[in-house]
PDB file of C-alpha atoms in Angstrom:
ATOM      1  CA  UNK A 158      31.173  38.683  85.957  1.00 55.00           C
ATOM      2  CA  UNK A 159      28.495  40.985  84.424  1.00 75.00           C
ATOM      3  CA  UNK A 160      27.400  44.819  85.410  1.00 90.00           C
ATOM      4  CA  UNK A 161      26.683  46.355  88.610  1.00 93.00           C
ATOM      5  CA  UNK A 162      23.005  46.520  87.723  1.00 93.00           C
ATOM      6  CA  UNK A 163      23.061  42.277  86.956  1.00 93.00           C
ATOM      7  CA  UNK A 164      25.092  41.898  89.957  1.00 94.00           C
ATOM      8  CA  UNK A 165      22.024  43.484  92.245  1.00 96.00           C
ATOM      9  CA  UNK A 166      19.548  41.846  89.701  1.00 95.00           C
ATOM     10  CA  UNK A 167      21.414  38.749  90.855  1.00 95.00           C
ATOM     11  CA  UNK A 168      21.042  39.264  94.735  1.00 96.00           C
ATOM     12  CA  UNK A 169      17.119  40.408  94.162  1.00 96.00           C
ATOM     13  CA  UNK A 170      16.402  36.996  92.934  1.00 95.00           C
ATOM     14  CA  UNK A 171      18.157  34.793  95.324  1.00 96.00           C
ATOM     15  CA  UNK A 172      16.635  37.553  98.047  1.00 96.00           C
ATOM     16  CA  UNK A 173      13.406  36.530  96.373  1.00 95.00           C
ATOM     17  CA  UNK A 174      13.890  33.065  96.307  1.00 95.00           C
ATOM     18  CA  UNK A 175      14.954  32.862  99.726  1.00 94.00           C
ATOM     19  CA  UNK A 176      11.600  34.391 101.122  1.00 92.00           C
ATOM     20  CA  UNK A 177       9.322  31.626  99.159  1.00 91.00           C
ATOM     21  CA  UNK A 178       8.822  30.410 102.201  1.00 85.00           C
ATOM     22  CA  UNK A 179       7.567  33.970 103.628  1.00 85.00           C
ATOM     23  CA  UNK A 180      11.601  33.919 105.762  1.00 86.00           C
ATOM     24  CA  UNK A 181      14.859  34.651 105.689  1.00 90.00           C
ATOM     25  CA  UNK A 182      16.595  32.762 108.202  1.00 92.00           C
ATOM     26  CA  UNK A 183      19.838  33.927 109.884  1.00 94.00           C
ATOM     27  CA  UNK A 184      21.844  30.677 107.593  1.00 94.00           C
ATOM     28  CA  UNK A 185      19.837  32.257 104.383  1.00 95.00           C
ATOM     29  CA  UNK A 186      21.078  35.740 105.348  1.00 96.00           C
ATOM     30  CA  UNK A 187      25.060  34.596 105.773  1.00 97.00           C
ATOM     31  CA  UNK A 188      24.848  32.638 102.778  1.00 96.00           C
ATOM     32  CA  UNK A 189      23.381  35.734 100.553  1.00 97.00           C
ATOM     33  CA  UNK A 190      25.685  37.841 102.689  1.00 97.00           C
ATOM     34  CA  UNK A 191      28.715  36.021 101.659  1.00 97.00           C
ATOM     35  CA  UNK A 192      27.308  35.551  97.413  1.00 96.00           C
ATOM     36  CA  UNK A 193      27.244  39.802  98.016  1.00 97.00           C
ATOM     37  CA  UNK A 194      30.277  40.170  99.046  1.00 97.00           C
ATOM     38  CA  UNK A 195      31.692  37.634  96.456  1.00 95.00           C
ATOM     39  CA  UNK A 196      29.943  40.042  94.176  1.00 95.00           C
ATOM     40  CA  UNK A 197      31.669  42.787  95.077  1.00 95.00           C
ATOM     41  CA  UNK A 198      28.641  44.170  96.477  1.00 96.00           C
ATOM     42  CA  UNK A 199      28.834  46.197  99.960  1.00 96.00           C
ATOM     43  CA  UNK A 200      26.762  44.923 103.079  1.00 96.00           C
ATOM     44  CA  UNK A 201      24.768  48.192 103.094  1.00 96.00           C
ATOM     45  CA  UNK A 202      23.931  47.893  99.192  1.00 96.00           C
ATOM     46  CA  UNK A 203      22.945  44.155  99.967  1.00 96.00           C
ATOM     47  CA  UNK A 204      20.920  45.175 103.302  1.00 95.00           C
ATOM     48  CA  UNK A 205      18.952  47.721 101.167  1.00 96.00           C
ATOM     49  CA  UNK A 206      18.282  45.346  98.860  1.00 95.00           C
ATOM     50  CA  UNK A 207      16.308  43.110 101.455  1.00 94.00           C
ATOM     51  CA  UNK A 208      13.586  46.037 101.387  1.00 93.00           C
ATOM     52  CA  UNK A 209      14.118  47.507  98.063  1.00 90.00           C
ATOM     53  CA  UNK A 210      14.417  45.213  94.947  1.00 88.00           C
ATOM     54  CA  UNK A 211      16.760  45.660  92.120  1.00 89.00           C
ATOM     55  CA  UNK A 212      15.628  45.723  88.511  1.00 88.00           C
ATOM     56  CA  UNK A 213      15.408  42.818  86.547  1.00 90.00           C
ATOM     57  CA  UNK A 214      18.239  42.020  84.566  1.00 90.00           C
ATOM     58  CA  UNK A 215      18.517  38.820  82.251  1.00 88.00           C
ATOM     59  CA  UNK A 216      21.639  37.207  82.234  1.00 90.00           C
ATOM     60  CA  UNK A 217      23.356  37.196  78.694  1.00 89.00           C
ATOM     61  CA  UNK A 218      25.281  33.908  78.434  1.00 92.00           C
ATOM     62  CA  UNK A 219      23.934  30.095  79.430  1.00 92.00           C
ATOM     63  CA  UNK A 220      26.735  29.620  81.667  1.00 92.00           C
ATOM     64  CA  UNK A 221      25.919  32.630  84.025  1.00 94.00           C
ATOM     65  CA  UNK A 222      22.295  31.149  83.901  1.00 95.00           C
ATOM     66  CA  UNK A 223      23.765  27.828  85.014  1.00 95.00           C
ATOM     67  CA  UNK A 224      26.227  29.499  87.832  1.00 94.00           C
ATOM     68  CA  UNK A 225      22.685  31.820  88.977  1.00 95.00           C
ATOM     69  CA  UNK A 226      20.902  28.233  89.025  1.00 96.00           C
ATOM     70  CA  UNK A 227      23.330  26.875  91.147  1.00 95.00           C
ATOM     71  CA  UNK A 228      23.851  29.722  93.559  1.00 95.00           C
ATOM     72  CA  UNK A 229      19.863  29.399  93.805  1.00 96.00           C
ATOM     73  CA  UNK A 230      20.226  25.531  93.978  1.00 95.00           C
ATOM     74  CA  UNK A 231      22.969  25.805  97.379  1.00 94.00           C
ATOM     75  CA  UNK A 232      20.459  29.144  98.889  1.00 95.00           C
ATOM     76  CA  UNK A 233      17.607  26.219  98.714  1.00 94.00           C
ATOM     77  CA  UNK A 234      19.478  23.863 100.923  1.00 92.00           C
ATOM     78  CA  UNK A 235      21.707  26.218 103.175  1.00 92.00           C
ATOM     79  CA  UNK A 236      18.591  26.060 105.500  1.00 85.00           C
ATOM     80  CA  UNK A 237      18.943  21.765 105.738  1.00 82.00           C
ATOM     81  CA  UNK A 238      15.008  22.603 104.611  1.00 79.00           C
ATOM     82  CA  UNK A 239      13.199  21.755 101.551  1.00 82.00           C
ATOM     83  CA  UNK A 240       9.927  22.702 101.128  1.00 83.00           C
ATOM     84  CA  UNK A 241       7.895  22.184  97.651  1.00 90.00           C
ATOM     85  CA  UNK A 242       7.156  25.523  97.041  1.00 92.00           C
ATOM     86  CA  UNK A 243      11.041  26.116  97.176  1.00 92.00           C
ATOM     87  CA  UNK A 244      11.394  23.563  94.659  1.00 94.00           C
ATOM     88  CA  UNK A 245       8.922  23.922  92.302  1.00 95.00           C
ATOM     89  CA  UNK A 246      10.007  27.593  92.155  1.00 96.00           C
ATOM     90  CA  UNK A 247      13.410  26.846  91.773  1.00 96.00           C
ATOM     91  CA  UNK A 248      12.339  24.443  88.502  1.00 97.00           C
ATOM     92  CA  UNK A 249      10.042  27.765  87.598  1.00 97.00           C
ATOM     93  CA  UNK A 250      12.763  29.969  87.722  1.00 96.00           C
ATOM     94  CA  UNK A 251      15.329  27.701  85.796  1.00 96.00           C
ATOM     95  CA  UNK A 252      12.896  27.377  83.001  1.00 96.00           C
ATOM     96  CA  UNK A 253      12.209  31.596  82.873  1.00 95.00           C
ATOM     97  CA  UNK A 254      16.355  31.124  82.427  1.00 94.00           C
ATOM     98  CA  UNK A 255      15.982  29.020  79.490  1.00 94.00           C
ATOM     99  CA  UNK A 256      17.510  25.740  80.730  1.00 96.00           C
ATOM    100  CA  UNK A 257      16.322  22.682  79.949  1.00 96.00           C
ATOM    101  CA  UNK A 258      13.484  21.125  81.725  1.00 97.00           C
ATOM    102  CA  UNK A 259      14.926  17.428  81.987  1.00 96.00           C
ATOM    103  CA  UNK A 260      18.634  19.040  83.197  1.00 97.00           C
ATOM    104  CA  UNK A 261      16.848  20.963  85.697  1.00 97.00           C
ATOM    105  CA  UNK A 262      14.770  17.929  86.967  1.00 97.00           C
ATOM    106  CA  UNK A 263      18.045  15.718  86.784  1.00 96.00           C
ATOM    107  CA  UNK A 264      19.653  18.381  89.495  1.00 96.00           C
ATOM    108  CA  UNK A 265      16.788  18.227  91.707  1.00 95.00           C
ATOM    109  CA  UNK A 266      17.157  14.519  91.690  1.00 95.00           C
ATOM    110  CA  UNK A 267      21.151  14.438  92.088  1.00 95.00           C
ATOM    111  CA  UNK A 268      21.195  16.337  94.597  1.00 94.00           C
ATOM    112  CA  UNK A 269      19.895  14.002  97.585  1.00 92.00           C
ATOM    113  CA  UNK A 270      22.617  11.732  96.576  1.00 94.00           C
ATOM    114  CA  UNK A 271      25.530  14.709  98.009  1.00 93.00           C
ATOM    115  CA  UNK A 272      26.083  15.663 101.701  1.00 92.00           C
ATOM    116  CA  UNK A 273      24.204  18.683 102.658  1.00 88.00           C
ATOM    117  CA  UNK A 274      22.680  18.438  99.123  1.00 90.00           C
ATOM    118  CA  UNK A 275      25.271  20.473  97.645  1.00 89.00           C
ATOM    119  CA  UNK A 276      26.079  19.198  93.804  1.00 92.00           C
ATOM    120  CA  UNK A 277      29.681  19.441  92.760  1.00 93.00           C
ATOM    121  CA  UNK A 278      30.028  22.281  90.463  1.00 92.00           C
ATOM    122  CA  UNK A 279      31.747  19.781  87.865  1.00 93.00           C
ATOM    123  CA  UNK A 280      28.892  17.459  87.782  1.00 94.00           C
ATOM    124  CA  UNK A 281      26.127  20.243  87.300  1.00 94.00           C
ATOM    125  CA  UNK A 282      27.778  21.491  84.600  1.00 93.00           C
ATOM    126  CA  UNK A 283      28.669  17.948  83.381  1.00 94.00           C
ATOM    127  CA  UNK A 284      24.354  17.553  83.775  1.00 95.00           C
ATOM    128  CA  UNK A 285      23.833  20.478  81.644  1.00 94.00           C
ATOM    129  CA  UNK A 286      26.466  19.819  79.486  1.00 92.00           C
ATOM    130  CA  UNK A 287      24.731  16.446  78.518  1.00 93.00           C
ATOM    131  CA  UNK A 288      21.449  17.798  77.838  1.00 89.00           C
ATOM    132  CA  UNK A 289      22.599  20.489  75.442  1.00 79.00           C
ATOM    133  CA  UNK A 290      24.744  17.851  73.269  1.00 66.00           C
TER     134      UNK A 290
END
């Protein structure tokens, strides 16, 4: 995995993400919790973050993009809550990352058709894999 810096850059933008509903519920907070300390990133680094964002950092290669899509893609639905704002950011954000828009909307779709939501890493990537072939 990438730098320091795109580590926190990382943990801004789920942090972000996770408040487009204006909260951060205690299930949103584990789950970024846990994605930090996957990271390598300590619990007071991460608990600074939640008041102090980290520069942006763009992620180099498509399939960090993809694995920061997904990470925002399991943050959406750790909640068992969808709202549209959530998603229509989510297909915002993927775009800013440079994936396509049809793979993106293919995810959203997929996804009701897995138990809590949650897409099988293999069959994202397969998703994504199709559309750039």
């Amino acid at each position: 995995m990438g730098t320091y810096k795109e580590k926190l850059s990382i943990l801004s933008e789920m942090i972000a993400f996770a408040r487009v509903d204006h909260t951060l519920k205690e299930s949103e907070y584990q789950f970024l919790l846990k994605v930090a300390t996957n990271l390598g990133v300590e619990k007071k680094v991460f608990d600074h973050l939640l008041s102090e964002k980290s520069p942006k950092v763009i992620l180099k290669t498509q399939a960090e993009r993809i694995v920061q899509f997904h990470r925002l893609l399991l943050l959406m639905n750790v909640d068992q809550e969808q709202h549209k704002k959530e998603v229509s950011t989510l297909y915002n954000i993927g775009l800013h990352m440079g994936l396509p828009p049809a793979a993106i909307s293919q995810v959203l779709e997929v996804m009701h058709n897995y138990p809590d939501k949650v897409i099988p890493p293999d069959v994202l990537i397969n998703i994504f894999k199709a559309h750039y072939n």
